[in-house]
PDB file of N, CA and C in Angstrom:
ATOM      1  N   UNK A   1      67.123 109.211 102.450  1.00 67.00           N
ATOM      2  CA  UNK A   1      66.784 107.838 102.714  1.00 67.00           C
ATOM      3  C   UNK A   1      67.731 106.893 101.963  1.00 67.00           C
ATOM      4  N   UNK A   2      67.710 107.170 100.945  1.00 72.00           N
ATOM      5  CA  UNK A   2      68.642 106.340 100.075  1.00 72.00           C
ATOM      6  C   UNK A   2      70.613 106.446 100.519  1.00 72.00           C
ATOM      7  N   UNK A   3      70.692 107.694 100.493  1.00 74.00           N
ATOM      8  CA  UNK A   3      71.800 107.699 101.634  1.00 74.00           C
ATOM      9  C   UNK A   3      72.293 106.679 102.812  1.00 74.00           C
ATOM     10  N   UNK A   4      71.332 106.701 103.615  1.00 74.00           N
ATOM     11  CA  UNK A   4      70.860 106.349 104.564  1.00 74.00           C
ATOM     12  C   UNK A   4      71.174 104.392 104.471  1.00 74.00           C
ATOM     13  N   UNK A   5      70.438 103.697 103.557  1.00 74.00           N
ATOM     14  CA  UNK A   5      70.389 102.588 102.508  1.00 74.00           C
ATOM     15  C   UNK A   5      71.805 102.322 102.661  1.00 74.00           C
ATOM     16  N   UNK A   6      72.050 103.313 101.509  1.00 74.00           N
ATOM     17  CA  UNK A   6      73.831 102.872 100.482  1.00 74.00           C
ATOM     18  C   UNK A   6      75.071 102.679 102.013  1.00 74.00           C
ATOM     19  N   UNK A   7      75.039 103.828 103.098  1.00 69.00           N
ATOM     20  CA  UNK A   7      75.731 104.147 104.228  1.00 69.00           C
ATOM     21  C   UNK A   7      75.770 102.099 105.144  1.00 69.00           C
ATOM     22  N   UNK A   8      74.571 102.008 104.936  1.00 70.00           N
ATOM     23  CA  UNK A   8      73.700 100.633 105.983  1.00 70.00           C
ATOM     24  C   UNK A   8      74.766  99.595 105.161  1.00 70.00           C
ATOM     25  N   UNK A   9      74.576  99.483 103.734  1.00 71.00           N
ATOM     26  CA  UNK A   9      75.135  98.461 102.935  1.00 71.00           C
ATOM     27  C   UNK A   9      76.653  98.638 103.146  1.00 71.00           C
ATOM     28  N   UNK A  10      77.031  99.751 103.027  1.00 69.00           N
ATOM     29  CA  UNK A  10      78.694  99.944 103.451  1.00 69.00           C
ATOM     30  C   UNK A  10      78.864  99.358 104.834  1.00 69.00           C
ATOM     31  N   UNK A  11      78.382  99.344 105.393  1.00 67.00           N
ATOM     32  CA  UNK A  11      78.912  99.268 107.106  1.00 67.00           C
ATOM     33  C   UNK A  11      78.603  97.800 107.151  1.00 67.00           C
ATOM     34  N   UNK A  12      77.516  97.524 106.813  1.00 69.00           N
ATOM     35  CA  UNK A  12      77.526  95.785 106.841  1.00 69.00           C
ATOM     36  C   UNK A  12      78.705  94.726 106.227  1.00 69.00           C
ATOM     37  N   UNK A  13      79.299  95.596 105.233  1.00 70.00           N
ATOM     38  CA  UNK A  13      80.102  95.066 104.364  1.00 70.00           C
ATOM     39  C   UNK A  13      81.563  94.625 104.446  1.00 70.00           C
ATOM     40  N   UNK A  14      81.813  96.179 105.518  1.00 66.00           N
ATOM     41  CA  UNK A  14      82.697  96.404 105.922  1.00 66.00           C
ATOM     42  C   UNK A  14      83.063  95.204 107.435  1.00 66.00           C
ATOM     43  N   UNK A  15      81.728  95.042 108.207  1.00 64.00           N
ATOM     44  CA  UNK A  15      81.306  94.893 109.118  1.00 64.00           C
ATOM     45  C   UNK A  15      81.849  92.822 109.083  1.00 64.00           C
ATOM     46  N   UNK A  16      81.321  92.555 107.761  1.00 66.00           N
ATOM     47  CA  UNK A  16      81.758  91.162 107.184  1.00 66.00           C
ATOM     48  C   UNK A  16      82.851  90.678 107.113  1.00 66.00           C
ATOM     49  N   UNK A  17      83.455  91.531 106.474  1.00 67.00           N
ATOM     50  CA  UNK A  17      84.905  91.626 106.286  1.00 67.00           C
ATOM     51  C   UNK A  17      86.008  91.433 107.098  1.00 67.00           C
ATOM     52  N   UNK A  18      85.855  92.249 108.178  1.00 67.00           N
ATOM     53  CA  UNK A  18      86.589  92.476 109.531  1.00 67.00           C
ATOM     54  C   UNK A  18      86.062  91.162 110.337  1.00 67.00           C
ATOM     55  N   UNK A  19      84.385  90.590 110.063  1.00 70.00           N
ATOM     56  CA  UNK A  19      84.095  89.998 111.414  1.00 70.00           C
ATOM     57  C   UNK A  19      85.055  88.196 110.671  1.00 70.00           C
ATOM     58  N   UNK A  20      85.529  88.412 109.215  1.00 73.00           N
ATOM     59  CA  UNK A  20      86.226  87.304 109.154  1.00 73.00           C
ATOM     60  C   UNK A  20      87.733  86.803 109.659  1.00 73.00           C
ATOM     61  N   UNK A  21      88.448  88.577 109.681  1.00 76.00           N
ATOM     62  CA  UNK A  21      89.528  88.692 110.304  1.00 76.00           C
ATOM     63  C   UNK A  21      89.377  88.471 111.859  1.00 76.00           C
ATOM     64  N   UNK A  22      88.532  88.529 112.568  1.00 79.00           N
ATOM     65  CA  UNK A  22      88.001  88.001 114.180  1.00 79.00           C
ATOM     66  C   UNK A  22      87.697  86.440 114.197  1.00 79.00           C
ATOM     67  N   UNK A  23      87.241  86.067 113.309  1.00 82.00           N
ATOM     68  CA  UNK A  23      87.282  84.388 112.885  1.00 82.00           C
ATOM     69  C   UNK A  23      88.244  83.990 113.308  1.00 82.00           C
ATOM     70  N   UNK A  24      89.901  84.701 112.264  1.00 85.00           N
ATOM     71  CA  UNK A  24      90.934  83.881 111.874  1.00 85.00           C
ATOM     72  C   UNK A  24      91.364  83.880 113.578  1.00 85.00           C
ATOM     73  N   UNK A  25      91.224  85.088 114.225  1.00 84.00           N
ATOM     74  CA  UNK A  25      91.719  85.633 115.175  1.00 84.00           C
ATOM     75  C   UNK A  25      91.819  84.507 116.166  1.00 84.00           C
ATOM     76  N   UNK A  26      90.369  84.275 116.082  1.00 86.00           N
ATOM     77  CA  UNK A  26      89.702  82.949 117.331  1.00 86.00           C
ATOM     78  C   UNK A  26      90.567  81.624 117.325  1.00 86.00           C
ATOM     79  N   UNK A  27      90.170  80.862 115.835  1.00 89.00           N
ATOM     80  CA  UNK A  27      90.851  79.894 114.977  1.00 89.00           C
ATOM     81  C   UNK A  27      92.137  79.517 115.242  1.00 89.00           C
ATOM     82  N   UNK A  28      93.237  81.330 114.931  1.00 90.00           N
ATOM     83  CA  UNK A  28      94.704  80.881 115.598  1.00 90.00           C
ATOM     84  C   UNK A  28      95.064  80.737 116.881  1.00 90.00           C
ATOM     85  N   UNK A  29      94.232  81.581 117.955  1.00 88.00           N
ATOM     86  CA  UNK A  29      94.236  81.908 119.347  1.00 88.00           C
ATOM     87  C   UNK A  29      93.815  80.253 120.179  1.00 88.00           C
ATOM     88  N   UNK A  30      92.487  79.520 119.599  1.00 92.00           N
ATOM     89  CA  UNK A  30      92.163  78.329 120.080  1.00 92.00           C
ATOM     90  C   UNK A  30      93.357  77.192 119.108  1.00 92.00           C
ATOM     91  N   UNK A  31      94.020  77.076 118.414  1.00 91.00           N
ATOM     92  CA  UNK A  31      94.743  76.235 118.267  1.00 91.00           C
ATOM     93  C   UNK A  31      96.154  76.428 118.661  1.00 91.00           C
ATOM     94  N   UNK A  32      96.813  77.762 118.890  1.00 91.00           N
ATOM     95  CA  UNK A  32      98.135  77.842 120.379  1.00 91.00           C
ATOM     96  C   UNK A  32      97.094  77.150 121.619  1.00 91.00           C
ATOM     97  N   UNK A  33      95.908  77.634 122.077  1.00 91.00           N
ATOM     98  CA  UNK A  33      95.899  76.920 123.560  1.00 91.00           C
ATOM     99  C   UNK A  33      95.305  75.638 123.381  1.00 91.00           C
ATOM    100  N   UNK A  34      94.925  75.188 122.090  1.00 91.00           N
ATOM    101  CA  UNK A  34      94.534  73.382 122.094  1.00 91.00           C
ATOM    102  C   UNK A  34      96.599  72.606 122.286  1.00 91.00           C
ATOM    103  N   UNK A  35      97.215  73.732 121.134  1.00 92.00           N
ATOM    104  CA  UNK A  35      98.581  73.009 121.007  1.00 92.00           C
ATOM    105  C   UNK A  35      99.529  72.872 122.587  1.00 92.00           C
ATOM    106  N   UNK A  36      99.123  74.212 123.465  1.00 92.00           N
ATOM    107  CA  UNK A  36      99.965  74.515 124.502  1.00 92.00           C
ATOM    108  C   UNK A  36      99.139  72.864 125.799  1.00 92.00           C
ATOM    109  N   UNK A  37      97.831  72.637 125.418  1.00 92.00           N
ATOM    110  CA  UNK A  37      97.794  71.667 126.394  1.00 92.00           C
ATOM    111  C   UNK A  37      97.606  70.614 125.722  1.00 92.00           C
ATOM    112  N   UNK A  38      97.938  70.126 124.347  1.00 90.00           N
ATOM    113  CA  UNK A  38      97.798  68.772 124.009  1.00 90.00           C
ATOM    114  C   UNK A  38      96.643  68.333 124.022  1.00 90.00           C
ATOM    115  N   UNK A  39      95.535  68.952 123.317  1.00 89.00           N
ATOM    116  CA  UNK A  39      94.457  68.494 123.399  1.00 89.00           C
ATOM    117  C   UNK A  39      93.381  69.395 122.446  1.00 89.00           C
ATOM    118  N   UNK A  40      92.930  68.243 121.840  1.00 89.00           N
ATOM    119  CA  UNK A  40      92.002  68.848 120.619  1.00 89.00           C
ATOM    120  C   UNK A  40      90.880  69.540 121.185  1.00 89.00           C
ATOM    121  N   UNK A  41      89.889  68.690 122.543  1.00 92.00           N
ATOM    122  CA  UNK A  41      89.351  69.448 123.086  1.00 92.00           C
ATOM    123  C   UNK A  41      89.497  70.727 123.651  1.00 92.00           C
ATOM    124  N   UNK A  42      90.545  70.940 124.360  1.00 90.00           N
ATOM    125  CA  UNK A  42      91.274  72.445 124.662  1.00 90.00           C
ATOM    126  C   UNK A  42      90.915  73.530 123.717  1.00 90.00           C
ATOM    127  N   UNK A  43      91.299  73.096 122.631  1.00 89.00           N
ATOM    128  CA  UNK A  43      91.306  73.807 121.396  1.00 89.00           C
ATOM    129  C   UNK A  43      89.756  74.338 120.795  1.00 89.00           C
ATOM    130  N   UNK A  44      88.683  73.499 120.913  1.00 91.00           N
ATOM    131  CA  UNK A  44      87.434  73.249 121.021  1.00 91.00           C
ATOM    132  C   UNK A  44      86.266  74.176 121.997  1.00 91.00           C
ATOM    133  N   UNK A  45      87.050  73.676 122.939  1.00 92.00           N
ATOM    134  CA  UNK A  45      86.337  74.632 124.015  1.00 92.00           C
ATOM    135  C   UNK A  45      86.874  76.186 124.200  1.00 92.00           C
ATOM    136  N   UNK A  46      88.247  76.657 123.631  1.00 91.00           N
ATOM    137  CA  UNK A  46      88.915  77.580 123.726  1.00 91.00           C
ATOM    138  C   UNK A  46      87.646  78.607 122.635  1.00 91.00           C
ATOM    139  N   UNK A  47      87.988  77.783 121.145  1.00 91.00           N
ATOM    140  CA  UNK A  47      87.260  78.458 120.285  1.00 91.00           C
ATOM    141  C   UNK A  47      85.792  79.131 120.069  1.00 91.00           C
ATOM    142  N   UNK A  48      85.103  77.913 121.208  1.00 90.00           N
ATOM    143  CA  UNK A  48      84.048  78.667 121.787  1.00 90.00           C
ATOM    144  C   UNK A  48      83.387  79.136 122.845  1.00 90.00           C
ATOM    145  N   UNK A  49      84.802  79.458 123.668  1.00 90.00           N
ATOM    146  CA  UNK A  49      84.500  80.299 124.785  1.00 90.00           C
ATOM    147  C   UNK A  49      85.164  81.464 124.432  1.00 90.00           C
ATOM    148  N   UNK A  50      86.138  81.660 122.932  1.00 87.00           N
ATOM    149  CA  UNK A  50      86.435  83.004 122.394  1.00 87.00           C
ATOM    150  C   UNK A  50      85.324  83.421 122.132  1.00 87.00           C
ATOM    151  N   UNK A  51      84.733  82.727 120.947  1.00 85.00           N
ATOM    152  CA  UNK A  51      83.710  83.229 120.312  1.00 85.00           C
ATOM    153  C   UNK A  51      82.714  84.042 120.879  1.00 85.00           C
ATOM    154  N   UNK A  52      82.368  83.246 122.324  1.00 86.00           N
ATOM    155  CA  UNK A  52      81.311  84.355 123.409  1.00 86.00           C
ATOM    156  C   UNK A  52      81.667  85.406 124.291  1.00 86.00           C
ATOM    157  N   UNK A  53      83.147  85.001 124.407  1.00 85.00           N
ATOM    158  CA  UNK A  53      83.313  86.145 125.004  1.00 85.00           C
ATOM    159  C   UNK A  53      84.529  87.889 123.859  1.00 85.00           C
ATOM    160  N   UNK A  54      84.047  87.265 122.974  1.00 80.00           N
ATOM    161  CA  UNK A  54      84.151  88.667 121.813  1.00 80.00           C
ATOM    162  C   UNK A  54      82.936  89.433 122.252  1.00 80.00           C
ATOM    163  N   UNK A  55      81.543  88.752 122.154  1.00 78.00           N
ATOM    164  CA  UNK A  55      80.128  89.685 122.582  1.00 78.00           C
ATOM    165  C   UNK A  55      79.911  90.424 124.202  1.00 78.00           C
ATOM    166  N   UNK A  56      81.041  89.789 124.782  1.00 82.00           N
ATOM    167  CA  UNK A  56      80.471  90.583 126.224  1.00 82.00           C
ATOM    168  C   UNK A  56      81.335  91.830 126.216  1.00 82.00           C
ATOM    169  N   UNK A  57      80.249  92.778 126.928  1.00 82.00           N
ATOM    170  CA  UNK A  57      81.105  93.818 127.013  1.00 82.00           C
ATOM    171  C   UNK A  57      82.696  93.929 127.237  1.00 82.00           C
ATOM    172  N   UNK A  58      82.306  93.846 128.957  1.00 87.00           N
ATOM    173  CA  UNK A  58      84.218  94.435 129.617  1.00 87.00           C
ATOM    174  C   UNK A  58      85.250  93.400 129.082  1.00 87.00           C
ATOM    175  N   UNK A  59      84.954  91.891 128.773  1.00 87.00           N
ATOM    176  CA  UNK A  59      85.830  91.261 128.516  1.00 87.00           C
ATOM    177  C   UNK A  59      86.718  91.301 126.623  1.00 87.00           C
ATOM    178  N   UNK A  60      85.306  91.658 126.071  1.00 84.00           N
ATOM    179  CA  UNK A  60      85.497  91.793 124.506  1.00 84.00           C
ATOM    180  C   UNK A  60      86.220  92.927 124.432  1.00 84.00           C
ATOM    181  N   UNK A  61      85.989  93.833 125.049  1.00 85.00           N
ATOM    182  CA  UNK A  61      87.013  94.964 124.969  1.00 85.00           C
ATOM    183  C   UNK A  61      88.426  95.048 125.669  1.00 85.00           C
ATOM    184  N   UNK A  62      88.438  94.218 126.518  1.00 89.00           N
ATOM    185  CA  UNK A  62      89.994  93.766 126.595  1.00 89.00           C
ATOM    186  C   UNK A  62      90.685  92.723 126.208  1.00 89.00           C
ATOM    187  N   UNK A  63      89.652  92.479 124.841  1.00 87.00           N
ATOM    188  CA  UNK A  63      90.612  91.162 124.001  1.00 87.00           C
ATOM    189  C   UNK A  63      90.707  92.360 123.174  1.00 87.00           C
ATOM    190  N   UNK A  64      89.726  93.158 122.621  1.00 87.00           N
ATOM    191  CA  UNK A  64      90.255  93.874 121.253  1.00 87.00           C
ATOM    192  C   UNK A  64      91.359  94.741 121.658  1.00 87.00           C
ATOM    193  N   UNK A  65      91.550  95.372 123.402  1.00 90.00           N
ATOM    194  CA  UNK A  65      92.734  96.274 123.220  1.00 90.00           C
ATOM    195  C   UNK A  65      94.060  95.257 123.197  1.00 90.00           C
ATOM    196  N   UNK A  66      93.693  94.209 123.408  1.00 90.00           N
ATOM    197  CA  UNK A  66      95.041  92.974 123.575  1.00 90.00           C
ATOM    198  C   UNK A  66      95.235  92.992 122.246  1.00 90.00           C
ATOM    199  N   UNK A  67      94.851  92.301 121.548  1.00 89.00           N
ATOM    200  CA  UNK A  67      95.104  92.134 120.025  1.00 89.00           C
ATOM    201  C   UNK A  67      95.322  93.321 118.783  1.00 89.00           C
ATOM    202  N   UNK A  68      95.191  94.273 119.491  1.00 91.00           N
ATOM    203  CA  UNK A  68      95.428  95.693 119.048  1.00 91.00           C
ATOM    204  C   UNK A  68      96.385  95.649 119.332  1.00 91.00           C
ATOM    205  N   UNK A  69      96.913  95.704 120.406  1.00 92.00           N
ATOM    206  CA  UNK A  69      98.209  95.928 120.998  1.00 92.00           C
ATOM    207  C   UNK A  69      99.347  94.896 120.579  1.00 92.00           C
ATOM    208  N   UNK A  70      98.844  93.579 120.341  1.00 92.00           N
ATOM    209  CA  UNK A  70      99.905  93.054 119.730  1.00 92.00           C
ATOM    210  C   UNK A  70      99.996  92.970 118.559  1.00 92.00           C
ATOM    211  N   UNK A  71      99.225  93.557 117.710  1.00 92.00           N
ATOM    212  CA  UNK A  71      99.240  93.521 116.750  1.00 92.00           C
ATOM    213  C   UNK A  71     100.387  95.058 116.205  1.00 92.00           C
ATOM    214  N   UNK A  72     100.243  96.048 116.895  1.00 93.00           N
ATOM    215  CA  UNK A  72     101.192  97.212 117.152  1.00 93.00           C
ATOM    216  C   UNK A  72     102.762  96.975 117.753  1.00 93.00           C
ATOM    217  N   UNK A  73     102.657  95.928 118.798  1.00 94.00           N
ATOM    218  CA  UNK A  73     104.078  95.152 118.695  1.00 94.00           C
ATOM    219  C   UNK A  73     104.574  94.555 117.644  1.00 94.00           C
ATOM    220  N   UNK A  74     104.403  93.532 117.299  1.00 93.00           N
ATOM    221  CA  UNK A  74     104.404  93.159 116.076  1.00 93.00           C
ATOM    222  C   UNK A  74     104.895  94.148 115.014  1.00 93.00           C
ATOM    223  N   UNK A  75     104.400  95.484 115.005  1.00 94.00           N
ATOM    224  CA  UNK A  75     104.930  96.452 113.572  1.00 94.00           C
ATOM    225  C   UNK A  75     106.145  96.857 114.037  1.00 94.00           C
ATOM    226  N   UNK A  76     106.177  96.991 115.846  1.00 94.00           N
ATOM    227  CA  UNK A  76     107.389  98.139 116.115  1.00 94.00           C
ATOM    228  C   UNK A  76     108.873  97.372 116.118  1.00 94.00           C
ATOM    229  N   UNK A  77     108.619  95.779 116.236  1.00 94.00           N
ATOM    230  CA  UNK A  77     109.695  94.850 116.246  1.00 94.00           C
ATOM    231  C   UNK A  77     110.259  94.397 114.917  1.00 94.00           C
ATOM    232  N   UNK A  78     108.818  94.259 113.590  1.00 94.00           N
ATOM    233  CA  UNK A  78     109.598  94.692 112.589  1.00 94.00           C
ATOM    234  C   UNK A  78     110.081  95.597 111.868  1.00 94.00           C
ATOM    235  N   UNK A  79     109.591  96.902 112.447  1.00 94.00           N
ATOM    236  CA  UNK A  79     110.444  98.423 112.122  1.00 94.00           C
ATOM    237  C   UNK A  79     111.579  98.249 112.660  1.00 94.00           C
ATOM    238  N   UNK A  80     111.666  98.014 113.827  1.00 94.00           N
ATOM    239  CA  UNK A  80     113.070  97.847 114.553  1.00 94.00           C
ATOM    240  C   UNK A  80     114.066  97.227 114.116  1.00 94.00           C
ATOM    241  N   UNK A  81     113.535  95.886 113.638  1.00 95.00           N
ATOM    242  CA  UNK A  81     114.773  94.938 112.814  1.00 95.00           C
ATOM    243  C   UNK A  81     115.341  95.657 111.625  1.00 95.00           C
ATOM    244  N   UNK A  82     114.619  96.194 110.759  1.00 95.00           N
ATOM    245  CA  UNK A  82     115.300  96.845 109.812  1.00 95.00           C
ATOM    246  C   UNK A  82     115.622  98.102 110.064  1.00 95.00           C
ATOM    247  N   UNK A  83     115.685  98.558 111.640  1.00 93.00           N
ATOM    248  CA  UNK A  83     117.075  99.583 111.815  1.00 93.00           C
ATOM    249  C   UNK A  83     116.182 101.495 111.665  1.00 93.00           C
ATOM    250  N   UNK A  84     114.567 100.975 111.517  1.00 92.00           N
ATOM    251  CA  UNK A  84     113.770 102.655 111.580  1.00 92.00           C
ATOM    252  C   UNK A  84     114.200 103.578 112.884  1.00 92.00           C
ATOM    253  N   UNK A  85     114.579 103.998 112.476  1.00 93.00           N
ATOM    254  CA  UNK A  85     114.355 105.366 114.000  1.00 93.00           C
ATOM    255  C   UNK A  85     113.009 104.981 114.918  1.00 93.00           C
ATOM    256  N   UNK A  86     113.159 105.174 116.020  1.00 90.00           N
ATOM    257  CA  UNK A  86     111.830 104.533 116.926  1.00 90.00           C
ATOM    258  C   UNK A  86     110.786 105.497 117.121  1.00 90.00           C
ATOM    259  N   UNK A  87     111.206 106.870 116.532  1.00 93.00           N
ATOM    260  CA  UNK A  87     109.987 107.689 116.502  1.00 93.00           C
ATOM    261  C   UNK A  87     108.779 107.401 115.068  1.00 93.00           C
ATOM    262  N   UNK A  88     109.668 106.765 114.321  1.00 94.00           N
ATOM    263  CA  UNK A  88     108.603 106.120 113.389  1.00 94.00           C
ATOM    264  C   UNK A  88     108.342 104.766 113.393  1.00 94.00           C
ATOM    265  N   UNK A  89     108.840 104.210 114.518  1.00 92.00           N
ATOM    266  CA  UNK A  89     108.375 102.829 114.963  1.00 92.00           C
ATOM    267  C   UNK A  89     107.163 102.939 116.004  1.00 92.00           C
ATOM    268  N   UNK A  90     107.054 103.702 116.840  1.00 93.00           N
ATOM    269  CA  UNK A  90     106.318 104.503 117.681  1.00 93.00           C
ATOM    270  C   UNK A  90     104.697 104.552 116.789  1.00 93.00           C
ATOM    271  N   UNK A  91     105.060 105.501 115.444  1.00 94.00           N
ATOM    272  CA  UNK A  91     104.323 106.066 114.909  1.00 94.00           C
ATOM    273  C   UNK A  91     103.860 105.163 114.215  1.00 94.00           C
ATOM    274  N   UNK A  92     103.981 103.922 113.538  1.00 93.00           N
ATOM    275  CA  UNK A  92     103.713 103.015 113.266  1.00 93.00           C
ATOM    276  C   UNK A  92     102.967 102.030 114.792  1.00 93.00           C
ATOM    277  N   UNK A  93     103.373 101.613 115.353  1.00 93.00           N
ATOM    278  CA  UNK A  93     103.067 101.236 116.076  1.00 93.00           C
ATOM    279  C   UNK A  93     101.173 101.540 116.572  1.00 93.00           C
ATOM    280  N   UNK A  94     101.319 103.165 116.704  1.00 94.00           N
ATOM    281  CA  UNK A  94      99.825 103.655 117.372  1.00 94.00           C
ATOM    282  C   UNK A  94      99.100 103.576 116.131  1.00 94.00           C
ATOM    283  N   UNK A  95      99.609 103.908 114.942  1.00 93.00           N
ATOM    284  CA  UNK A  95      98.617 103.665 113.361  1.00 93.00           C
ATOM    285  C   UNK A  95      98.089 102.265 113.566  1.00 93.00           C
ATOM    286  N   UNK A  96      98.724 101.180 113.569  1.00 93.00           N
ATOM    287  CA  UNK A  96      98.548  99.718 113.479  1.00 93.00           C
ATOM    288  C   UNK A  96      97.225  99.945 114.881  1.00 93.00           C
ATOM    289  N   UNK A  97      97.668  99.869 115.618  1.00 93.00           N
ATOM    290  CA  UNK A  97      96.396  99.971 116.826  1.00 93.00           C
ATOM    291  C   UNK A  97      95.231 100.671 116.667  1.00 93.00           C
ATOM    292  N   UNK A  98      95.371 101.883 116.272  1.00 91.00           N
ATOM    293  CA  UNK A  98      94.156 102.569 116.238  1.00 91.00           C
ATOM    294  C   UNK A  98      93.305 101.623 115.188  1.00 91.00           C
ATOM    295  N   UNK A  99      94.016 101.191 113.883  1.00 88.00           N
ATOM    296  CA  UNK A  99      93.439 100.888 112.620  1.00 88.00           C
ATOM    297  C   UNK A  99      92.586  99.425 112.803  1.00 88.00           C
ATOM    298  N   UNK A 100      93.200  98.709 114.206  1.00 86.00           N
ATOM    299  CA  UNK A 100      92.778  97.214 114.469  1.00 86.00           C
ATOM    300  C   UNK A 100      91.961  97.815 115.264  1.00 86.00           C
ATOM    301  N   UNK A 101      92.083  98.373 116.549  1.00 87.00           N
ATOM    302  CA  UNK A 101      90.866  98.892 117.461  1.00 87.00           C
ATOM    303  C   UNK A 101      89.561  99.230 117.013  1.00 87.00           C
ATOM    304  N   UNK A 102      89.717 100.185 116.013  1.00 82.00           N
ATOM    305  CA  UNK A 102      88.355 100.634 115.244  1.00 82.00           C
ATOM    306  C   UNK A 102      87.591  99.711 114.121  1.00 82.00           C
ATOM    307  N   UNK A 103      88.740  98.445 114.126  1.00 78.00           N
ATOM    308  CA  UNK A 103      88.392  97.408 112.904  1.00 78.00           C
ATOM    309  C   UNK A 103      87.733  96.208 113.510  1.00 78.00           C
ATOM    310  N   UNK A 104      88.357  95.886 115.159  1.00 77.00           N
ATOM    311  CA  UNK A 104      87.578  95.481 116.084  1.00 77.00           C
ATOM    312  C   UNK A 104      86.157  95.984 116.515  1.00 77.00           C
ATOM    313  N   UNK A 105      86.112  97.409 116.985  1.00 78.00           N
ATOM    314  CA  UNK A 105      85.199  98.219 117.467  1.00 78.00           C
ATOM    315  C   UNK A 105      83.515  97.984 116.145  1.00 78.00           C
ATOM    316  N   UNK A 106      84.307  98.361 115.013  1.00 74.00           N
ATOM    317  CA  UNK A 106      82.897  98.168 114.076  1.00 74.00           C
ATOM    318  C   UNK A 106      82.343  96.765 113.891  1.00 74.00           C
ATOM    319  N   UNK A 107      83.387  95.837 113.980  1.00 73.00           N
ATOM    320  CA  UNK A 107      82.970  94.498 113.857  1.00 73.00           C
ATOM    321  C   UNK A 107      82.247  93.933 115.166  1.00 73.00           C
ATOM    322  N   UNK A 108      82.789  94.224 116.535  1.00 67.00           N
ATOM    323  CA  UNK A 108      81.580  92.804 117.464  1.00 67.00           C
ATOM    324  C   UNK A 108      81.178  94.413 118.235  1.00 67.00           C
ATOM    325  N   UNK A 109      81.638  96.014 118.254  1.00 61.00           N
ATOM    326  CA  UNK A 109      80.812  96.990 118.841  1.00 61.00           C
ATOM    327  C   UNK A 109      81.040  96.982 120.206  1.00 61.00           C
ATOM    328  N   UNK A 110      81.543  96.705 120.858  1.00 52.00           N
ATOM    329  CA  UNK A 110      81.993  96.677 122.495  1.00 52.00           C
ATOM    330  C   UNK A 110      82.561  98.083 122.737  1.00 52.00           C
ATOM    331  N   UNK A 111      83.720  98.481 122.093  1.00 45.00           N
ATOM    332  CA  UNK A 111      84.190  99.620 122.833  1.00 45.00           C
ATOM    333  C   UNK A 111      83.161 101.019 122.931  1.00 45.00           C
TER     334      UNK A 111
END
């Protein structure tokens, strides 16, 4: 039982943590599309039509494989600049994804 307890408190914790990195996520995502149309409202309504659609199923799960995925671009372009072999840009690349996918996955639970 107590197991059980200590396991609950870890996962919530963890669960906090990550759901602040999905915050920032929203935050930067609604202020490119407030900036791309010139408009604070844009930005407004962006942030909370992210926010709801993190909780729906099919759609929350193809923001987390999006942002997984660019977030895995992102590593393989700066492995690349400094000249790594692309089999460890590669390998970097699927680490970074898996590590956001499952960091997504525990935080809003969709996949």
């Amino acid at each position: 039982m107590w197991s059980q307890i200590r396991d609950g408190l870890h996962a919530y914790e963890v669960s906090k943590r990550f759901g602040a990195v999905m915050f920032w996520e929203t935050v930067v995502a609604s202020c490119i599309i407030g900036g791309i149309n010139d408009s604070l409202w844009a930005g407004v309504i962006a942030f909370l039509g992210i926010l709801i659609a993190w909780s729906l199923p099919l759609i929350g799960t193809i923001m987390m494989v999006t942002v997984s995925g660019l977030y895995g671009y992102l590593v393989w372009e700066i492995l690349r600049l400094f000249g790594v072999h692309s089999a460890l840009c590669f390998l970097g690349l699927a680490l970074t994804f898996l590590v956001a996918f499952g960091s997504h996955v525990m935080t809003a639970g969709n996949g």
